[in-house]
CSV table of C-alpha atoms in Angstrom, one decimal:
chain,number,residue,atom,x,y,z
V,1297,MET,CA,0.0,0.0,0.0
V,1298,LYS,CA,1.3,3.5,-0.9
V,1299,ASN,CA,1.2,6.3,1.6
V,1300,SER,CA,2.2,10.0,1.3
V,1301,MET,CA,5.0,11.0,3.6
V,1302,GLN,CA,6.9,14.2,4.2
V,1303,ILE,CA,10.5,14.5,5.1
V,1304,THR,CA,11.1,17.7,7.1
V,1305,LEU,CA,14.5,19.3,6.8
V,1306,LYS,CA,16.1,21.3,9.5
V,1307,ASN,CA,15.5,24.5,7.5
V,1308,GLN,CA,11.7,23.5,7.6
V,1309,ALA,CA,11.6,22.6,3.9
V,1310,LEU,CA,9.3,19.7,3.1
V,1311,ILE,CA,9.9,16.9,0.7
V,1312,THR,CA,6.8,14.9,-0.1
V,1313,ILE,CA,7.1,11.3,-1.4
V,1314,GLU,CA,4.8,8.4,-2.1
V,1315,ALA,CA,6.2,5.3,-0.4
V,1316,THR,CA,5.1,1.7,-0.2
V,1317,VAL,CA,4.6,0.8,3.5
V,1318,LYS,CA,5.4,-2.7,4.7
V,1319,LYS,CA,5.2,-4.1,8.2
V,1320,THR,CA,7.1,-7.1,9.3
V,1321,ASN,CA,7.7,-9.2,12.4
V,1322,ASP,CA,10.8,-10.8,10.9
V,1323,THR,CA,14.2,-10.3,12.4
V,1324,PHE,CA,15.8,-11.2,9.0
V,1325,VAL,CA,14.2,-9.1,6.2
V,1326,LYS,CA,14.8,-9.8,2.5
V,1327,VAL,CA,14.3,-6.2,1.3
V,1328,GLN,CA,14.2,-7.2,-2.4
V,1329,ASP,CA,11.1,-9.3,-1.8
V,1330,LEU,CA,9.3,-6.2,-0.4
V,1331,GLN,CA,10.4,-3.6,-3.0
V,1332,ASP,CA,8.4,-2.3,-5.9
V,1333,GLY,CA,11.3,-1.5,-8.3
V,1334,THR,CA,13.0,1.8,-7.3
V,1335,SER,CA,10.0,3.3,-5.5
V,1336,PRO,CA,10.5,4.5,-1.9
V,1337,LEU,CA,9.9,1.8,0.7
V,1338,PHE,CA,9.0,2.5,4.4
V,1339,LEU,CA,9.6,-0.5,6.7
V,1340,GLU,CA,8.0,-0.8,10.0
V,1341,ILE,CA,9.7,-3.5,12.1
V,1342,GLU,CA,7.2,-4.8,14.7
V,1343,HIS,CA,9.2,-7.6,16.5
V,1344,GLN,CA,10.5,-7.1,20.1
V,1345,GLN,CA,14.1,-8.2,19.4
V,1346,VAL,CA,16.9,-5.7,19.7
V,1347,ASN,CA,18.4,-6.2,16.2
V,1348,THR,CA,17.0,-6.7,12.7
V,1349,VAL,CA,19.2,-7.8,9.7
V,1350,LEU,CA,18.2,-6.3,6.4
V,1351,GLU,CA,19.4,-8.5,3.5
V,1352,LEU,CA,20.1,-5.9,0.7
V,1353,SER,CA,21.5,-8.1,-2.0
V,1354,LYS,CA,20.3,-6.8,-5.4
V,1355,VAL,CA,18.9,-3.7,-3.7
V,1356,SER,CA,21.1,-1.0,-5.2
V,1357,PRO,CA,21.6,2.0,-5.3
V,1358,PHE,CA,19.6,3.0,-2.2
V,1359,VAL,CA,20.0,5.1,0.9
V,1360,LEU,CA,18.4,3.9,4.1
V,1361,LEU,CA,17.1,6.6,6.5
V,1362,TYR,CA,16.6,5.4,10.1
V,1363,PHE,CA,14.0,7.0,12.4
V,1364,ASP,CA,13.1,6.4,16.0
V,1365,GLU,CA,9.6,5.7,17.3
V,1366,GLU,CA,8.6,9.4,17.1
V,1367,LEU,CA,9.9,9.5,13.5
V,1368,GLN,CA,12.8,11.7,14.4
V,1369,PHE,CA,15.8,11.1,12.1
V,1370,THR,CA,18.6,9.1,13.7
V,1371,GLY,CA,21.0,8.1,11.0
V,1372,ALA,CA,21.5,6.6,7.6
V,1373,ALA,CA,23.2,3.8,5.6
V,1374,TYR,CA,23.9,3.2,2.0
V,1375,SER,CA,23.2,0.2,-0.2
V,1376,LEU,CA,25.5,0.9,-3.2
V,1377,ASN,CA,26.6,-2.7,-3.8
V,1378,GLY,CA,26.8,-2.9,-7.6
V,1379,SER,CA,27.7,-6.6,-7.7
V,1380,ASP,CA,25.7,-9.8,-7.2
V,1381,SER,CA,27.5,-10.6,-4.0
V,1382,SER,CA,25.6,-10.8,-0.7
V,1383,PHE,CA,25.2,-7.6,1.3
V,1384,GLY,CA,23.3,-6.7,4.4
V,1385,VAL,CA,23.2,-4.4,7.4
V,1386,GLY,CA,22.1,-4.9,11.0
V,1387,THR,CA,20.0,-2.2,12.7
V,1388,LEU,CA,18.4,-1.3,16.0
V,1389,TYR,CA,15.8,0.9,14.4
V,1390,LYS,CA,12.3,-0.1,13.6
V,1391,LYS,CA,11.3,2.7,11.2
V,1392,ILE,CA,13.3,2.7,8.0
V,1393,LEU,CA,12.8,4.6,4.8
V,1394,LEU,CA,14.6,3.4,1.6
V,1395,LEU,CA,15.1,6.0,-1.1
V,1396,HIS,CA,16.6,5.5,-4.5
V,1397,TYR,CA,20.1,7.0,-4.6
V,1398,PRO,CA,21.1,9.7,-5.4
V,1399,ILE,CA,18.8,11.9,-3.3
V,1400,ASP,CA,18.0,15.6,-3.8
V,1401,PHE,CA,19.0,16.7,-0.3
V,1402,THR,CA,21.8,16.1,2.2
V,1403,LEU,CA,21.3,13.6,5.0
V,1404,GLU,CA,22.7,16.1,7.6
V,1405,GLU,CA,19.6,18.3,6.9
V,1406,VAL,CA,17.0,15.7,7.7
V,1407,ALA,CA,15.0,16.3,10.9
V,1408,CYS,CA,12.0,14.1,10.9
V,1409,LEU,CA,9.4,12.1,8.9
V,1410,THR,CA,5.6,12.6,8.9
V,1411,LEU,CA,3.1,10.1,7.6
V,1412,ILE,CA,0.3,11.9,5.8
V,1413,SER,CA,-2.1,9.1,5.0
């Protein structure tokens, strides 16, 4: 299901995107199985474990934006692996937005995310 979201930058600029929202209880997530091409993907991790492993093989080029429970920006990672080799990241965060890379803003300017619908 696609939802409208707004990324708020520190200078109060708003970036509106349409993202597919997927919820999962898995601690090992094959992101390629959840993606719709290069469209933005918002993952909501619902298990109670500390870590989640995101298997990102063949998910490239993307940037992953991590948000806390209040949707405040906490950090980012890149999935730029151009080969067919295995690639993954582990994360503590439960709200993750994947955007096709390159993006039109700098990560240092991201403040928070708002779900519109």
